[in-house]
XYZ file of C-alpha atoms in Angstrom:
424
model
C 169.469 -89.101 71.764
C 168.588 -90.139 74.882
C 165.723 -87.745 76.031
C 163.981 -88.618 72.385
C 164.125 -92.571 73.568
C 162.384 -92.084 76.549
C 159.634 -91.168 74.237
C 155.946 -89.613 75.893
C 156.102 -89.260 79.427
C 153.755 -88.456 81.923
C 154.130 -84.395 82.085
C 153.281 -84.178 77.907
C 150.356 -87.129 78.715
C 149.180 -84.766 81.087
C 149.689 -81.582 79.563
C 148.081 -83.353 76.245
C 144.944 -84.011 78.281
C 144.313 -80.546 79.718
C 145.593 -79.004 76.242
C 142.179 -80.969 74.709
C 139.796 -80.213 77.151
C 140.626 -76.298 76.934
C 140.054 -76.579 73.100
C 136.718 -78.567 74.200
C 135.547 -76.030 76.433
C 136.836 -73.099 74.202
C 134.607 -74.466 71.043
C 131.358 -75.089 73.315
C 130.602 -72.547 75.161
C 132.853 -69.018 73.586
C 130.219 -69.364 71.179
C 127.374 -69.062 73.989
C 128.813 -66.726 76.308
C 129.629 -64.105 73.165
C 126.030 -64.595 72.244
C 125.232 -63.872 75.791
C 124.128 -66.390 77.784
C 122.455 -66.159 80.769
C 122.607 -69.132 82.333
C 124.603 -69.043 86.160
C 125.298 -72.211 88.087
C 125.428 -70.686 91.627
C 128.117 -72.827 93.899
C 126.897 -73.041 97.792
C 130.439 -72.433 99.985
C 128.882 -73.456 102.857
C 125.017 -73.790 104.464
C 122.696 -71.772 103.911
C 125.266 -69.402 103.134
C 126.887 -67.647 101.263
C 126.199 -68.468 97.424
C 128.319 -67.338 94.786
C 126.693 -66.905 91.008
C 129.017 -68.350 87.866
C 127.853 -66.948 84.447
C 128.159 -70.502 83.236
C 129.565 -70.091 79.645
C 131.839 -67.484 81.036
C 133.436 -69.029 83.678
C 133.880 -72.448 81.539
C 135.434 -70.482 78.280
C 138.004 -68.921 81.002
C 138.634 -72.326 82.362
C 139.217 -73.764 78.899
C 141.429 -70.732 77.878
C 143.736 -71.311 81.132
C 144.049 -75.095 80.213
C 144.832 -74.455 76.889
C 147.510 -72.629 77.936
C 148.820 -74.723 80.215
C 148.563 -78.000 77.745
C 150.801 -75.930 75.443
C 153.132 -74.639 77.945
C 154.033 -78.814 79.473
C 153.823 -79.939 75.605
C 156.542 -77.314 74.484
C 159.084 -79.294 77.853
C 160.245 -75.246 77.929
C 159.870 -72.858 81.231
C 159.146 -75.962 83.233
C 158.879 -73.303 85.688
C 155.825 -71.889 84.960
C 154.236 -75.456 82.732
C 154.295 -77.055 86.201
C 152.605 -74.371 88.117
C 150.444 -73.971 85.130
C 149.471 -77.746 85.150
C 149.000 -77.647 88.551
C 146.670 -74.996 88.443
C 144.850 -76.747 85.631
C 143.793 -79.782 87.851
C 143.288 -77.612 90.728
C 140.532 -75.815 88.195
C 139.240 -78.972 87.039
C 136.557 -79.518 89.952
C 134.691 -75.990 89.459
C 134.334 -76.583 86.124
C 132.704 -80.044 86.558
C 130.043 -78.641 89.050
C 129.948 -75.529 86.944
C 129.383 -77.692 83.966
C 126.363 -79.990 86.427
C 125.116 -77.816 87.712
C 124.419 -75.250 84.943
C 121.042 -73.543 85.553
C 120.784 -74.839 89.314
C 122.725 -74.551 92.822
C 124.701 -77.331 94.543
C 127.026 -77.356 97.268
C 130.560 -77.380 96.755
C 131.614 -78.266 100.388
C 129.095 -80.812 100.872
C 130.515 -82.825 97.712
C 134.165 -82.469 99.301
C 132.985 -83.763 102.303
C 131.410 -86.742 100.273
C 134.805 -87.125 98.377
C 136.951 -87.472 102.125
C 133.918 -89.867 103.508
C 134.551 -92.185 99.615
C 138.168 -92.095 99.516
C 138.935 -93.186 103.551
C 138.500 -96.831 102.740
C 140.191 -96.678 99.500
C 143.363 -94.921 101.844
C 142.888 -97.016 104.700
C 142.878 -99.601 101.643
C 146.665 -98.342 100.634
C 148.065 -97.084 103.258
C 147.964 -101.699 104.066
C 149.137 -102.344 101.013
C 152.129 -99.810 101.397
C 152.724 -101.542 105.078
C 152.871 -105.098 103.287
C 154.498 -104.098 100.285
C 157.441 -101.862 101.885
C 158.412 -104.547 103.697
C 158.093 -106.835 99.941
C 155.151 -109.251 100.387
C 152.446 -108.211 97.923
C 149.467 -107.225 98.869
C 145.888 -108.017 96.508
C 144.049 -109.970 99.291
C 143.550 -106.336 101.331
C 139.671 -106.526 99.458
C 139.167 -110.009 101.286
C 140.926 -108.021 104.249
C 138.127 -105.463 104.224
C 135.396 -107.927 103.266
C 136.056 -110.508 106.877
C 136.300 -107.560 108.600
C 133.060 -105.507 107.150
C 131.385 -108.882 108.444
C 132.919 -110.372 111.116
C 133.184 -106.800 112.849
C 129.303 -106.482 112.193
C 128.872 -110.040 113.697
C 130.733 -109.308 116.632
C 128.487 -105.915 117.055
C 125.414 -108.007 116.686
C 126.263 -110.658 119.518
C 128.300 -107.983 121.646
C 125.280 -105.222 121.523
C 128.745 -102.731 121.070
C 130.317 -100.955 117.621
C 133.536 -100.232 119.717
C 133.712 -103.795 120.023
C 132.374 -104.600 116.743
C 135.492 -102.482 115.363
C 137.843 -103.630 116.931
C 136.611 -107.470 116.190
C 136.914 -106.220 112.761
C 140.715 -104.888 112.809
C 141.733 -108.032 115.046
C 140.203 -110.658 112.435
C 141.891 -108.608 109.273
C 144.832 -108.888 110.996
C 144.488 -112.937 111.236
C 143.638 -113.195 107.712
C 146.650 -111.274 106.871
C 148.780 -113.601 108.728
C 147.110 -116.588 106.801
C 148.652 -114.312 103.506
C 151.645 -114.547 104.860
C 152.008 -118.183 106.793
C 150.839 -118.631 102.442
C 153.285 -116.949 101.288
C 156.140 -116.267 103.969
C 156.559 -119.600 104.866
C 155.570 -121.873 102.608
C 156.829 -119.223 99.551
C 153.699 -119.707 97.524
C 153.309 -117.096 94.733
C 152.120 -113.981 96.579
C 149.526 -112.950 93.549
C 147.824 -116.726 93.892
C 148.090 -116.140 97.639
C 146.200 -112.996 97.999
C 143.852 -114.576 94.830
C 143.082 -117.574 97.766
C 142.895 -115.572 100.240
C 139.685 -113.324 98.498
C 137.995 -116.348 97.323
C 137.732 -117.323 100.917
C 136.963 -113.977 101.860
C 133.361 -114.226 99.773
C 132.779 -117.560 100.747
C 133.024 -116.893 104.560
C 131.580 -113.444 104.574
C 128.302 -115.346 102.207
C 128.091 -117.766 105.111
C 128.459 -116.064 108.247
C 125.171 -113.644 106.621
C 122.995 -116.356 105.704
C 123.620 -118.064 108.744
C 124.023 -116.102 111.416
C 123.826 -112.537 110.245
C 120.763 -112.741 108.864
C 118.531 -113.963 111.257
C 120.206 -111.991 114.134
C 119.150 -109.030 112.235
C 120.742 -106.783 114.175
C 118.876 -103.150 112.850
C 121.049 -100.038 110.967
C 123.191 -98.457 113.691
C 126.127 -96.478 112.966
C 128.839 -94.805 114.743
C 127.977 -91.060 115.490
C 129.987 -88.354 114.224
C 131.965 -86.219 116.062
C 129.559 -83.434 116.775
C 127.314 -86.579 118.083
C 129.854 -87.756 120.073
C 130.920 -84.231 121.279
C 126.680 -83.703 122.195
C 125.993 -86.513 123.759
C 129.089 -86.111 126.194
C 127.497 -83.490 127.557
C 128.086 -80.379 124.826
C 125.116 -79.502 122.935
C 125.449 -76.226 122.430
C 129.435 -76.731 122.010
C 128.478 -79.475 119.073
C 126.213 -77.349 116.416
C 128.609 -74.484 117.531
C 130.847 -76.875 115.618
C 128.678 -77.661 113.066
C 128.017 -73.937 112.361
C 131.501 -73.120 111.618
C 131.443 -72.062 107.231
C 133.394 -74.992 105.435
C 135.454 -76.961 108.892
C 131.678 -77.390 110.465
C 130.739 -79.540 107.383
C 134.374 -81.157 106.612
C 135.428 -81.928 110.278
C 132.932 -82.311 112.898
C 130.391 -84.370 110.479
C 133.212 -86.730 110.120
C 132.813 -90.020 111.851
C 135.636 -91.823 113.522
C 137.368 -94.150 111.246
C 137.129 -91.092 108.353
C 140.094 -89.173 112.011
C 141.433 -92.627 112.239
C 142.113 -92.533 108.497
C 143.990 -88.726 109.224
C 145.860 -90.039 111.974
C 147.437 -93.584 110.165
C 148.400 -91.983 107.027
C 150.701 -89.412 109.338
C 151.630 -91.771 111.304
C 152.652 -94.336 108.689
C 155.100 -91.797 107.345
C 156.343 -91.034 110.570
C 156.935 -94.457 111.351
C 158.340 -95.913 107.946
C 161.131 -92.598 106.935
C 161.721 -91.330 110.523
C 161.787 -94.081 113.308
C 164.337 -97.755 113.233
C 161.594 -99.441 112.159
C 160.416 -98.165 109.158
C 164.112 -98.443 107.973
C 164.325 -102.128 108.454
C 160.879 -102.651 107.086
C 162.411 -100.548 103.677
C 165.419 -101.901 104.074
C 163.692 -105.957 103.453
C 161.347 -104.204 100.853
C 164.308 -103.353 99.353
C 167.222 -105.615 99.695
C 166.636 -108.704 102.166
C 170.069 -110.476 101.920
C 171.766 -107.909 102.741
C 169.400 -106.697 105.663
C 169.541 -110.286 106.966
C 173.516 -109.683 106.663
C 174.096 -107.133 109.754
C 171.386 -109.231 111.801
C 167.362 -108.026 110.758
C 165.036 -110.972 110.680
C 163.608 -110.744 107.431
C 160.797 -113.118 107.745
C 159.874 -111.647 110.852
C 159.578 -108.125 109.153
C 157.497 -109.599 107.118
C 155.453 -111.459 109.521
C 154.837 -108.213 111.441
C 154.068 -105.752 108.522
C 151.902 -107.913 107.325
C 149.556 -108.113 110.501
C 149.678 -104.392 110.357
C 148.819 -104.608 106.706
C 145.878 -106.429 107.734
C 144.620 -104.818 111.216
C 144.520 -101.487 108.596
C 142.717 -102.920 106.169
C 140.459 -104.545 108.450
C 139.336 -101.806 109.791
C 138.785 -100.118 106.291
C 136.321 -103.386 106.083
C 134.535 -101.582 109.389
C 134.372 -98.283 107.430
C 131.459 -100.504 105.621
C 129.003 -101.939 107.963
C 130.042 -99.786 110.925
C 130.500 -96.755 109.619
C 128.249 -96.549 106.883
C 125.742 -98.677 106.048
C 125.050 -100.208 109.573
C 124.706 -103.701 108.116
C 126.269 -106.269 106.156
C 125.582 -107.616 102.604
C 127.671 -109.824 100.606
C 129.960 -108.646 98.604
C 129.183 -105.346 100.260
C 133.334 -103.390 99.281
C 132.481 -104.552 95.873
C 135.832 -103.997 94.689
C 137.493 -101.090 96.489
C 140.104 -103.177 97.910
C 141.743 -103.128 94.130
C 140.950 -99.288 93.974
C 142.936 -99.244 97.320
C 146.141 -100.376 95.370
C 145.719 -98.409 92.279
C 145.747 -95.608 94.793
C 149.038 -96.539 96.329
C 150.481 -97.018 92.956
C 149.308 -93.293 92.468
C 151.128 -92.515 95.369
C 154.230 -94.572 94.710
C 154.185 -96.704 97.499
C 154.091 -92.729 99.701
C 151.458 -92.871 102.469
C 150.760 -89.164 101.800
C 150.543 -89.481 97.637
C 148.674 -93.209 98.052
C 146.317 -90.334 100.417
C 145.885 -87.905 97.607
C 145.300 -90.852 94.938
C 142.473 -92.387 97.233
C 140.691 -89.028 97.481
C 140.915 -88.748 93.470
C 138.926 -92.164 93.539
C 136.854 -90.594 96.320
C 135.658 -87.519 94.759
C 135.398 -89.775 91.392
C 132.816 -91.353 93.072
C 130.952 -88.303 95.120
C 130.683 -87.061 91.330
C 128.718 -89.798 90.536
C 126.630 -89.364 92.901
C 125.969 -85.794 92.482
C 125.175 -86.011 89.092
C 122.684 -88.630 89.867
C 120.901 -85.787 92.158
C 121.348 -82.128 89.920
C 120.215 -84.649 86.478
C 123.009 -84.054 84.840
C 121.552 -83.883 80.510
C 124.110 -85.866 77.825
C 123.236 -85.696 74.896
C 119.704 -84.990 75.399
C 118.780 -86.954 77.791
C 120.065 -87.347 81.211
C 122.693 -90.100 81.930
C 121.924 -93.255 83.052
C 122.411 -94.455 86.886
C 124.240 -97.853 85.377
C 127.379 -94.934 83.475
C 127.714 -93.134 86.699
C 128.430 -96.052 89.111
C 131.404 -97.155 86.506
C 133.267 -93.228 86.951
C 135.933 -94.619 90.171
C 136.326 -97.618 87.953
C 136.856 -95.346 84.513
C 139.371 -93.248 86.693
C 141.286 -95.435 88.193
C 141.721 -97.140 84.507
C 143.000 -93.724 82.769
C 144.897 -92.903 86.098
C 147.205 -96.550 85.586
C 146.666 -96.677 82.038
C 148.707 -92.901 81.206
C 148.620 -90.038 84.745
C 151.040 -92.227 86.690
C 153.503 -92.516 84.665
C 156.470 -95.171 85.728
C 155.815 -96.720 89.034
C 158.337 -98.857 90.040
C 157.530 -100.756 93.455
C 160.393 -102.201 95.877
C 162.884 -104.074 94.779
C 161.912 -107.133 96.442
C 158.753 -107.166 96.337
C 156.800 -110.511 95.470
C 159.797 -111.934 96.228
C 160.358 -115.257 99.004
C 163.516 -114.930 101.035
C 164.901 -118.061 102.639
C 167.942 -117.841 104.473
């Protein structure tokens, strides 16, 4: 009886999704495969070779059967080990299935799309890490969007002032930390509702950055200069042949050596956050003030000071995410250029259950969704006899966010004391 009261769990929802998707693929493509459909999808794994040709109808039919079997096993609540393996296999097969469907009769590059997913997931991962640092210490940080926007604007303004991109990045990090301290002043010291405090910071950021852009950035200009890739840094250091050799490495050359500094900083911060939060005394104290601040205070931990410091770290990471927009990607600043990425980062944090590697996986999922919309435009994907409108492709990341939060992540419980001001 206790199992029945639990209702439908995350595993059953995912299994049902794959079962339905498998049926859809089988009914749609099995007749074409049996009729001798000769359309192929050519997927390149590197530039320019190798290229693998997949018979579109047969490939999607086989993937459909795998997904149907996996979904059926997951719904039965039996042979759990094999069900989990098959569901994970289906999840991995989603990537080639989408590419084969979208590029039927054409050619696409899987490595480039994977690289784009990692690149577009970078600010989301940084925002998710910022959320983890704040919320693990007990402070809700929905102000990540505002911190990223302020970092993007002031980082670019400092670049214009100094002419140095790296000073702009440092400035973005510091500004993000300062805005986090403002959020901390309102929510920790003045005990303002943390949701309201974060909303105020977001609204304030929109106004300040818009004013800064009109009064300084637009008039001073600054060009569209961005941070160099790793291979460009190596070439500029006097090793152009080595840079070309590294770029020519299949798959890894595109994924790694085409990456830029903030991308690598994000990867480092994921590992560093995991180590600090779960393998150090500081991390233990941070989690203690986020779970039971009264008990932490009893053993001599300064709860509010810990929250201030962790919130400052959170803001610095969010500011670095803002620098990704203006200094690493666009080379300029536009009003509202973060476009809600801070809120999607919070969704990635919840997806990862407040764990660094889980949040990174969620960020890459949303990055893949955004890269997918761009790839659909390039391939001119046809649906119901016509091209998919650009506006629909642009909302794919937000739709994926809603679907993931609504049905795929299951119950996500944050730190026990998050959102609760502490008074000694």
